[in-house]
mmCIF file of C-alpha atoms in Angstrom:
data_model
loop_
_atom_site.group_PDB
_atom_site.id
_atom_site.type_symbol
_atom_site.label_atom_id
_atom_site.label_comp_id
_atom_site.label_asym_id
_atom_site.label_seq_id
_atom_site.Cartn_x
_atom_site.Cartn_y
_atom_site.Cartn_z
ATOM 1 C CA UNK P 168 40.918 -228.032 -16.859
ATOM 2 C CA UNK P 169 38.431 -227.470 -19.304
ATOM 3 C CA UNK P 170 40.107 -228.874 -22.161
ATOM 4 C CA UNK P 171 39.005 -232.456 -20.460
ATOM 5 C CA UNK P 172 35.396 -231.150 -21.280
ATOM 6 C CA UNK P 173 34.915 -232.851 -24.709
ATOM 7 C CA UNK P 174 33.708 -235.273 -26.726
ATOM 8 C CA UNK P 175 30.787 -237.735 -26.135
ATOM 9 C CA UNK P 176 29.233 -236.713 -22.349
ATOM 10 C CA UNK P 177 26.017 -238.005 -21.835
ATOM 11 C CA UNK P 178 23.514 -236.722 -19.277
ATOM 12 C CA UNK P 179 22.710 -239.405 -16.657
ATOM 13 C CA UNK P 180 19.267 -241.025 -16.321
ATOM 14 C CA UNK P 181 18.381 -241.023 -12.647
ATOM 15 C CA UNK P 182 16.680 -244.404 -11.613
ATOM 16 C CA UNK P 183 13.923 -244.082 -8.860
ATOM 17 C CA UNK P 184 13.536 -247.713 -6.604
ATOM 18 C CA UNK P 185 9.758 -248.765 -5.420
ATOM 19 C CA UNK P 186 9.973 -246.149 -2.696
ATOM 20 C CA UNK P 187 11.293 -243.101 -5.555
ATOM 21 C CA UNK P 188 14.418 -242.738 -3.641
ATOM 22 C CA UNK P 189 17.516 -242.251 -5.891
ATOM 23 C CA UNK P 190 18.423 -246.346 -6.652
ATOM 24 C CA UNK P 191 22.415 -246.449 -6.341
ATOM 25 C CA UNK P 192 22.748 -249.559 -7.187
ATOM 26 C CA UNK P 193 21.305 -248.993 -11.121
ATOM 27 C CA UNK P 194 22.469 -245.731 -11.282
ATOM 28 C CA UNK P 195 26.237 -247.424 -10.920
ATOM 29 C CA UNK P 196 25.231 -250.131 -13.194
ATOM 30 C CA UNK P 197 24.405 -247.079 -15.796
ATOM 31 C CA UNK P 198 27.497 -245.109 -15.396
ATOM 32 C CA UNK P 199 29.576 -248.196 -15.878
ATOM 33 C CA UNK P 200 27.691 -249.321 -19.234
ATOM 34 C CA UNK P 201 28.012 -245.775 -20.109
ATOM 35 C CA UNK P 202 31.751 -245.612 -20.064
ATOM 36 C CA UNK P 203 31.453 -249.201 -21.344
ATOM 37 C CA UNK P 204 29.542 -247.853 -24.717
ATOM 38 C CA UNK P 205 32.262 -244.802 -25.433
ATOM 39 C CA UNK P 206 31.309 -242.272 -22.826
ATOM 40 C CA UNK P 207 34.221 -239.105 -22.179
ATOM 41 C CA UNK P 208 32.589 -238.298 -19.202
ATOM 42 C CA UNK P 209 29.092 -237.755 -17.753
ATOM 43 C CA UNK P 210 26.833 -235.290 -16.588
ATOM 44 C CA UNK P 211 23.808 -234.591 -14.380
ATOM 45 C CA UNK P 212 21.381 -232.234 -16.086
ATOM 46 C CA UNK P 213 17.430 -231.366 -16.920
ATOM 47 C CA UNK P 214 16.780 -234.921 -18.479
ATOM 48 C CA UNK P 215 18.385 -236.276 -15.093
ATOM 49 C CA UNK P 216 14.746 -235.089 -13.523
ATOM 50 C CA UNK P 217 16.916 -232.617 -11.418
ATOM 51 C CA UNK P 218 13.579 -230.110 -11.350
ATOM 52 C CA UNK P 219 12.016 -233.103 -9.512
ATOM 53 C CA UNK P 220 14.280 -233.446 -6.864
ATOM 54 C CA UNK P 221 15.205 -231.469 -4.031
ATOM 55 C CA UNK P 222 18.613 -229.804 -3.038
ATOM 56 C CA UNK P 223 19.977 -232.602 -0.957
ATOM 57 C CA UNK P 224 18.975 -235.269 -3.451
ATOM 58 C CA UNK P 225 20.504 -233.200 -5.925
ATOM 59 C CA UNK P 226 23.898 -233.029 -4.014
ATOM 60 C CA UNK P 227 23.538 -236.832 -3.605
ATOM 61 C CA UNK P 228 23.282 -237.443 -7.070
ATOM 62 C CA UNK P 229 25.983 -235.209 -7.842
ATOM 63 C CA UNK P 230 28.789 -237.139 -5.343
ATOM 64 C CA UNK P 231 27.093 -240.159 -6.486
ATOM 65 C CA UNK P 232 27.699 -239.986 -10.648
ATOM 66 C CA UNK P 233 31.748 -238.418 -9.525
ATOM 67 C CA UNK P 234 31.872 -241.664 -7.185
ATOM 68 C CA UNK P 235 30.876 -244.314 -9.818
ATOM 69 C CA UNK P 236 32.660 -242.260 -12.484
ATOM 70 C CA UNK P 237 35.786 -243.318 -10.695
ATOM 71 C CA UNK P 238 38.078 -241.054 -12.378
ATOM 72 C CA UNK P 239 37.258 -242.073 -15.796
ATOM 73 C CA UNK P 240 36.107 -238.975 -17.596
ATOM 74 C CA UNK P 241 34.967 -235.906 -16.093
ATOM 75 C CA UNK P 242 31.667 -235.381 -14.499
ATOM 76 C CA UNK P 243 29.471 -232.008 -15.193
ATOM 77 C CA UNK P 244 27.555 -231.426 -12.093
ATOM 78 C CA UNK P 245 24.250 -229.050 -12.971
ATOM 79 C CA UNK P 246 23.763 -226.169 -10.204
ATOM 80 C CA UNK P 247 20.748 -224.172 -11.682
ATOM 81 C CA UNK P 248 18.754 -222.757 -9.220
ATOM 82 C CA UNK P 249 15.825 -220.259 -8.689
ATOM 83 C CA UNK P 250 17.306 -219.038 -6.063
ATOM 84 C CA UNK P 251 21.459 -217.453 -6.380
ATOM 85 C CA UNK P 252 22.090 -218.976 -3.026
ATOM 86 C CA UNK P 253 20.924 -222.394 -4.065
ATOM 87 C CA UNK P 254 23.008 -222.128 -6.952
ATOM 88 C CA UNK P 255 25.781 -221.352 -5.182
ATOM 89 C CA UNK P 256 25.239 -224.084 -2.476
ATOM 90 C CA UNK P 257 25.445 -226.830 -5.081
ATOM 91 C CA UNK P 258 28.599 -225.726 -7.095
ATOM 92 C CA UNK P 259 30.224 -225.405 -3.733
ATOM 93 C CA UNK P 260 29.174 -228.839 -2.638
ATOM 94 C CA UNK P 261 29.809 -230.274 -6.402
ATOM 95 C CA UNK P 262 33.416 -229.132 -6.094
ATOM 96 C CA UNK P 263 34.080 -230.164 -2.697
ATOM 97 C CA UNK P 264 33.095 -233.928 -4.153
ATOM 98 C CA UNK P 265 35.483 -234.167 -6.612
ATOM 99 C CA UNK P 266 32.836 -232.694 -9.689
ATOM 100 C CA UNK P 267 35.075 -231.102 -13.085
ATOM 101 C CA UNK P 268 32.856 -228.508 -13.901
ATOM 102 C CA UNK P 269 29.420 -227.592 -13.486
ATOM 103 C CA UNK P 270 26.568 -226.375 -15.670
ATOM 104 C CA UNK P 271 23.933 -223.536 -14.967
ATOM 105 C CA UNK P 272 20.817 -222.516 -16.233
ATOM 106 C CA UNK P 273 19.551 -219.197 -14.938
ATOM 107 C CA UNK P 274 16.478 -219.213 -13.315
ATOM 108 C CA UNK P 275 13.503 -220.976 -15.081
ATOM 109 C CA UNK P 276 10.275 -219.074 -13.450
ATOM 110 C CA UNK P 277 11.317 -215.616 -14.416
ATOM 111 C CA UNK P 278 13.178 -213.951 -17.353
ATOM 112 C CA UNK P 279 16.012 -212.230 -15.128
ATOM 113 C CA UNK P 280 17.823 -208.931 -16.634
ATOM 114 C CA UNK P 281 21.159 -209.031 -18.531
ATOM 115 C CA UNK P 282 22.516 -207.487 -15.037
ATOM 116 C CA UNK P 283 20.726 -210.182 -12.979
ATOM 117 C CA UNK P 284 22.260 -213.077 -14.424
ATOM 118 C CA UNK P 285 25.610 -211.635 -14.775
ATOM 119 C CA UNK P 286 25.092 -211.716 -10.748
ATOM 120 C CA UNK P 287 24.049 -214.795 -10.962
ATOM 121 C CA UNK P 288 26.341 -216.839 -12.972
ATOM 122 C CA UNK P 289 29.247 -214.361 -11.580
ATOM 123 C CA UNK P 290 28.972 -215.439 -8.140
ATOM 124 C CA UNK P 291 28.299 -219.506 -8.926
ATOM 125 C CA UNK P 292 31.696 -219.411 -10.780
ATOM 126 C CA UNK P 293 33.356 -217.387 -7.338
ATOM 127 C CA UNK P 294 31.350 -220.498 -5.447
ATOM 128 C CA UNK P 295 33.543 -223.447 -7.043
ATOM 129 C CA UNK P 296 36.529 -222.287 -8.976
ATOM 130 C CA UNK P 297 35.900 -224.939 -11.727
ATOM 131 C CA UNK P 298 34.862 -224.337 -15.074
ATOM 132 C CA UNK P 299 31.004 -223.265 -15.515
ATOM 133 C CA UNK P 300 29.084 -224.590 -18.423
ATOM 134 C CA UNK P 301 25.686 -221.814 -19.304
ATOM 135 C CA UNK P 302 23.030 -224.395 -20.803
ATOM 136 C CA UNK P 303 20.572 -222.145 -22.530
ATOM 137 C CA UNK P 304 17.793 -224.768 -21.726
ATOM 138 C CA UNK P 305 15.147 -223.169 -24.101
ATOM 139 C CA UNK P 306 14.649 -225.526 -26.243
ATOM 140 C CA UNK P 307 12.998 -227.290 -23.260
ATOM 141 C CA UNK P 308 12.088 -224.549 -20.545
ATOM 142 C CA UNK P 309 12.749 -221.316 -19.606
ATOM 143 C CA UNK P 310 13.833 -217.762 -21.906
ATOM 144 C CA UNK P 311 16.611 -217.944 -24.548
ATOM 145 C CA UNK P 312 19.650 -216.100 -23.477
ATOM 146 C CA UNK P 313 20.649 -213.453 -26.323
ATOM 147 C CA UNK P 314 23.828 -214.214 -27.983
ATOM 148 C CA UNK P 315 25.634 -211.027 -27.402
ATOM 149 C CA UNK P 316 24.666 -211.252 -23.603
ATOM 150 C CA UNK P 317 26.705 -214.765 -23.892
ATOM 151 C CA UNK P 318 29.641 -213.168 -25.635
ATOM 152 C CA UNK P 319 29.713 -210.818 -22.805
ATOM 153 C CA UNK P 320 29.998 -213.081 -20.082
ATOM 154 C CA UNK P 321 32.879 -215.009 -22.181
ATOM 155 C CA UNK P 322 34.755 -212.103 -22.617
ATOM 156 C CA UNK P 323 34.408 -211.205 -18.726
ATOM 157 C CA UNK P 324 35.394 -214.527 -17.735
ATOM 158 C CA UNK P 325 36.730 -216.177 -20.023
ATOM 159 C CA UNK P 326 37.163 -218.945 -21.982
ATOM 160 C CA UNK P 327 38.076 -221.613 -20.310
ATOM 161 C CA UNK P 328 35.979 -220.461 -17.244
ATOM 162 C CA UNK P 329 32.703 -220.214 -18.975
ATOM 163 C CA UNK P 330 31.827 -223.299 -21.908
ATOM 164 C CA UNK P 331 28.567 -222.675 -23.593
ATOM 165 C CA UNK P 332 25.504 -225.053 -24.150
ATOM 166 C CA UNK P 333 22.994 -223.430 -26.595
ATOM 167 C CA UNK P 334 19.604 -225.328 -26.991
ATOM 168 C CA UNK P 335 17.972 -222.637 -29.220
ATOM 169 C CA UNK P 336 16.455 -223.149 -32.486
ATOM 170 C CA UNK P 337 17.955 -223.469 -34.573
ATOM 171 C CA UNK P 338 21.288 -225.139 -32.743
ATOM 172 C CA UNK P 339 23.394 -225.261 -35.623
ATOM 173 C CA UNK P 340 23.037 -221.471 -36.590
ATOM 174 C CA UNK P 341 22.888 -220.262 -32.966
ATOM 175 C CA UNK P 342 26.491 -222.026 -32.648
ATOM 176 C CA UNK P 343 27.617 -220.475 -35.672
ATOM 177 C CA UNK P 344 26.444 -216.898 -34.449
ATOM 178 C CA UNK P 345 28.294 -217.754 -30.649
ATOM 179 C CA UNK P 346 31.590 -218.556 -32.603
ATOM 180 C CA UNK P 347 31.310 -215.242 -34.526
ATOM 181 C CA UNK P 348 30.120 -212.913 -31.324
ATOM 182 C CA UNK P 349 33.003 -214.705 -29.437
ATOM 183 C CA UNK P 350 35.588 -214.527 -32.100
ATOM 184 C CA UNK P 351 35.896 -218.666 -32.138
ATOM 185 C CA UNK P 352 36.928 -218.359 -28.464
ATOM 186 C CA UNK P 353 33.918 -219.971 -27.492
ATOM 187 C CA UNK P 354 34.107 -223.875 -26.428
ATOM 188 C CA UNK P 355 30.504 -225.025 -27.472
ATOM 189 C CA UNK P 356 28.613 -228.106 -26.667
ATOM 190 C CA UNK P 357 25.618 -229.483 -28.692
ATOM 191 C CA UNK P 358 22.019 -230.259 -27.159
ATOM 192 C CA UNK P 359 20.138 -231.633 -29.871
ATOM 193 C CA UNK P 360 20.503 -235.567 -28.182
ATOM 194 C CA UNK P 361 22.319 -236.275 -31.932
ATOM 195 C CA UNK P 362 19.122 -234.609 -34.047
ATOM 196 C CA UNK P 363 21.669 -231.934 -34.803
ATOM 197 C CA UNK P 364 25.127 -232.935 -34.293
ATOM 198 C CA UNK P 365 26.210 -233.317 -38.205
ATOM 199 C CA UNK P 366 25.424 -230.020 -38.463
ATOM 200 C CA UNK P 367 27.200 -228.499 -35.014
ATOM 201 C CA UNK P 368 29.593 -230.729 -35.787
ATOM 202 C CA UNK P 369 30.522 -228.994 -38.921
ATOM 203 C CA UNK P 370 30.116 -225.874 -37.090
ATOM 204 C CA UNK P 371 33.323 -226.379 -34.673
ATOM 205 C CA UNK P 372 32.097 -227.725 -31.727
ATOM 206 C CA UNK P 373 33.907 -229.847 -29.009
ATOM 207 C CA UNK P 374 31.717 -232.119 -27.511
ATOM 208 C CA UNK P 375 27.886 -233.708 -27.526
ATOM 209 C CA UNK P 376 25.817 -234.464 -24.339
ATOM 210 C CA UNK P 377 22.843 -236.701 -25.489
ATOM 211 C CA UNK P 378 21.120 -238.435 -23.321
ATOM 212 C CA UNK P 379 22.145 -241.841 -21.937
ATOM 213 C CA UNK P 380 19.975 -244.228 -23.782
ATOM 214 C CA UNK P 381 21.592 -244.265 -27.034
ATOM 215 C CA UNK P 382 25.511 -243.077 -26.283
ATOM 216 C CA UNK P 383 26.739 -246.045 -28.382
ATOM 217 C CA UNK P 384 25.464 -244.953 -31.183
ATOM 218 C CA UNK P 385 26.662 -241.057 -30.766
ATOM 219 C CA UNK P 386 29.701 -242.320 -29.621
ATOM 220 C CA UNK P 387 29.909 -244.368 -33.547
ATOM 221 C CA UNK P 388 28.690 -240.932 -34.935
ATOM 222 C CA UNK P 389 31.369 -238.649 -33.211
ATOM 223 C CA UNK P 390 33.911 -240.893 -34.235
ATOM 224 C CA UNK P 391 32.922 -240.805 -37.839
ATOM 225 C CA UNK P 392 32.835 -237.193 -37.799
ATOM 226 C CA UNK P 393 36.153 -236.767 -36.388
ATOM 227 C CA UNK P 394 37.134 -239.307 -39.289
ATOM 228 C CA UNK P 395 35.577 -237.795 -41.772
ATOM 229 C CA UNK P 396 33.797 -240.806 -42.802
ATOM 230 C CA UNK P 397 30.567 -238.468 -44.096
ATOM 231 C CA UNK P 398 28.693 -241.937 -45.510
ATOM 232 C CA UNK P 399 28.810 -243.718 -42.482
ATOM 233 C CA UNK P 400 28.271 -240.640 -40.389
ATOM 234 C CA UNK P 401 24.733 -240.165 -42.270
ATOM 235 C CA UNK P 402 23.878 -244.155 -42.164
ATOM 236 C CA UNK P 403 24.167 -243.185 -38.186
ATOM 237 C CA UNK P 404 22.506 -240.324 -38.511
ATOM 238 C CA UNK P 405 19.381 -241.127 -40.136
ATOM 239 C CA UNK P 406 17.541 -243.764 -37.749
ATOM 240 C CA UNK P 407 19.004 -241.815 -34.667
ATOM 241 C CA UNK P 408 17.287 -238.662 -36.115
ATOM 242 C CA UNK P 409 14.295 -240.750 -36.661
ATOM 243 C CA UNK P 410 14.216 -241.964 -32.593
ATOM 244 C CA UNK P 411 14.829 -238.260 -31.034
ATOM 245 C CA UNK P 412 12.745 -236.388 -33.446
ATOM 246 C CA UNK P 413 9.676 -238.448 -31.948
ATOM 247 C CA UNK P 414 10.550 -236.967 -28.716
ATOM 248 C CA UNK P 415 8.155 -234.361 -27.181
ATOM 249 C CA UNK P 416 9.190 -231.974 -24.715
ATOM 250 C CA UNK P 417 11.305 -232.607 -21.847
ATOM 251 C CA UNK P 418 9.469 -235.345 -20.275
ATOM 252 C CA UNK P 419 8.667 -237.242 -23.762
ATOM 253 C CA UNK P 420 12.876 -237.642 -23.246
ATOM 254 C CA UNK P 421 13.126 -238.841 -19.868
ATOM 255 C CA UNK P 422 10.246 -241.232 -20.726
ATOM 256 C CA UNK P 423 12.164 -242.476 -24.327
ATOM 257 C CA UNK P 424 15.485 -242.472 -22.626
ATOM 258 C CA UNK P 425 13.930 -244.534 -19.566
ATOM 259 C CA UNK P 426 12.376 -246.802 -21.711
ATOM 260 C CA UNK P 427 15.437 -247.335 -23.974
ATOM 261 C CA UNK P 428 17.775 -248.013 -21.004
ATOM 262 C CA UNK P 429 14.824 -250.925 -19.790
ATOM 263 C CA UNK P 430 15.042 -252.264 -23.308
ATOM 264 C CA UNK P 431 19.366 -252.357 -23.111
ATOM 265 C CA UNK P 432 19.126 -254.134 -19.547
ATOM 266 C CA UNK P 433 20.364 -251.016 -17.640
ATOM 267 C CA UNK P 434 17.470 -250.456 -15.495
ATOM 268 C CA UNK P 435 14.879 -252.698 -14.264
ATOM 269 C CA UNK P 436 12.241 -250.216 -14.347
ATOM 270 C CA UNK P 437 11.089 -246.381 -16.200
ATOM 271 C CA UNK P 438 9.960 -244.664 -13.163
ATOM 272 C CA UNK P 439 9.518 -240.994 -13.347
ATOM 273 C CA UNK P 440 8.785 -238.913 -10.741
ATOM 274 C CA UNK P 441 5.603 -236.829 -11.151
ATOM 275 C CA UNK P 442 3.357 -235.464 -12.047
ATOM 276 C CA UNK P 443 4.462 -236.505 -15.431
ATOM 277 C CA UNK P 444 2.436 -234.847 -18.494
ATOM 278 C CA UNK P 445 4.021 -237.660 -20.933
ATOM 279 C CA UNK P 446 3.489 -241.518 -20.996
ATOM 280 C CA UNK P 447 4.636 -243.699 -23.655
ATOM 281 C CA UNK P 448 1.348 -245.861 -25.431
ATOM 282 C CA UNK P 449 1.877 -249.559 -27.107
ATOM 283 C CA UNK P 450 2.102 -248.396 -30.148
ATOM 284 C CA UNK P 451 5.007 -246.121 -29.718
ATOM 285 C CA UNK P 452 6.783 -248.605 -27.852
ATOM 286 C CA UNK P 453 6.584 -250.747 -30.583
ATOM 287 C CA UNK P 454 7.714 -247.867 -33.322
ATOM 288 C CA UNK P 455 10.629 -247.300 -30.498
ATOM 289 C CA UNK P 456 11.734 -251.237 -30.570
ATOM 290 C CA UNK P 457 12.206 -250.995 -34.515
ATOM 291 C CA UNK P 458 14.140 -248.537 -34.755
ATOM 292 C CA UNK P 459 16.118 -249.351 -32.166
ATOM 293 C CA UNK P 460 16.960 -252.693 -34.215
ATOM 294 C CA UNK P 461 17.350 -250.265 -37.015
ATOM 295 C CA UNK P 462 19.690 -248.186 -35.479
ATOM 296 C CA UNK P 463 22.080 -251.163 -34.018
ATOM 297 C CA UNK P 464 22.483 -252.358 -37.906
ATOM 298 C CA UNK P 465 23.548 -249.043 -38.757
ATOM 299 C CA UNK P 466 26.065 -249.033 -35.779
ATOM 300 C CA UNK P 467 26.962 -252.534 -36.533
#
């Protein structure tokens, strides 16, 4: 199963109506432009605002993004938890929905032992017999997970049980250093939203999972790194490293990423949950607009 788990998955923006309920209704219209603009598959994550919502609305977006998804890619539900038990409740409930895999951070509040997470992620993958993605979230929150600790847990479980997501700076060597711990047995997805993906790329990995705002255009970069076509890979590569390098911290991307999908027509509005400790000034809009435009030329 988890050689479906590849390619271009982008993490799901989660659209709040007037009353900041989950809004169905634009989160379908996203997941359909999605697959629409070269989407494999789709996944709920930490730019989904899944810190901001609680475990039911979790769940709901979870069966939600594998209903819309219809069957065409796979959908990566995220189960992190602060608690094992929660953990465990929502890889249950994302398998019983119809989810591929799932991803896990380990807790974010506390730097857990190399025992206590072997616990942890142990008994989410005996919760949903489905392939477990570890996202080392760092780059955003919580404590970078040492790379022979990750080897470890491969070994123990496997390959195509346990996929790895590093976010650690610097991606493209901490990818390198996973393939070498893990013997090149490790299946390894890139983070970086595109910022890094020539390099990862070039560093054997099998998929991306950028956020949803700008899939077209990692879709175009993918491709042309799969091709080989290194000139048009870099005219990509440029202005999209020039729109996520702006980005600061993990609400700075839901707020981009939000704004981005009101600029495309895919939502009607950039609501974000808060408290939120990033807003986006006119200025920066502005900057955002142009290289946008720059970045569809490059595309073409």
């Amino acid at each position: 199963m988890s050689d479906q788990l590849s390619g271009v998955l982008p993490v799901i923006a989660t659209p709040f109506d007037e009353e900041w309920e989950i809004d169905a209704a634009q989160l379908e219209q996203e997941i359909d432009w999605l697959f629409a603009n070269g989407a494999d598959g789709i996944v709920v994550a930490m730019v989904s605002e899944i810190l901001r919502l609680n475990t039911q609305e979790r769940m709901t977006l979870n069966a939600l993004a594998v209903d819309f998804a219809a069957g065409r890619g796979p959908v990566i539900a995220s189960v992190g938890a602060e608690s094992t038990k929660t953990a465990c409740e929502i890889s249950a409930h994302a398998r019983d929905v119809g989810a591929t895999a799932v991803m896990v951070t380990p807790p974010l509040l506390a730097v857990v032992s190399a025992g206590q997470l072997e616990e942890y992620l142990g008994a989410v993958i005996d919760s949903c017999d489905l392939p477990v993605v570890l996202q080392d979230a760092s780059g955003y929150v919580g404590a970078s997970i040492d790379v022979d600790l990750q080897a470890s847990l491969l070994r123990r479980h496997g390959a195509e049980r346990l996929l790895l997501k590093p976010e650690a700076e610097p991606l493209g060597q901490r990818a390198s250093e996973l393939r070498t711990a893990t013997r090149d047995q490790a299946r390894i997805f890139d983070g970086s939203g595109g910022v890094a993906l020539m390099d990862t790329f070039a560093r054997g990995i099998v998929g991306t999972m950028p956020g949803p705002d700008l899939v077209w255009a990692v879709r175009a970069l993918w491709t042309a790194l799969e091709n080989g076509d290194e000139a048009r890979a870099l005219a990509i590569s440029n202005p999209l490293t020039a729109l996520i390098s702006m980005v600061p911290g993990l609400d700075g991307y839901v707020a981009f990423e939000k704004r981005m999908l009101v600029a495309q027509g895919v939502f009607t509005s950039a609501r974000m949950r808060g408290p939120v400790t990033y807003a986006i000034d006119p200025q920066t809009e502005s900057f955002l607009d142009a290289q946008l435009a720059l970045l569809r030329r490059a595309v073409g």
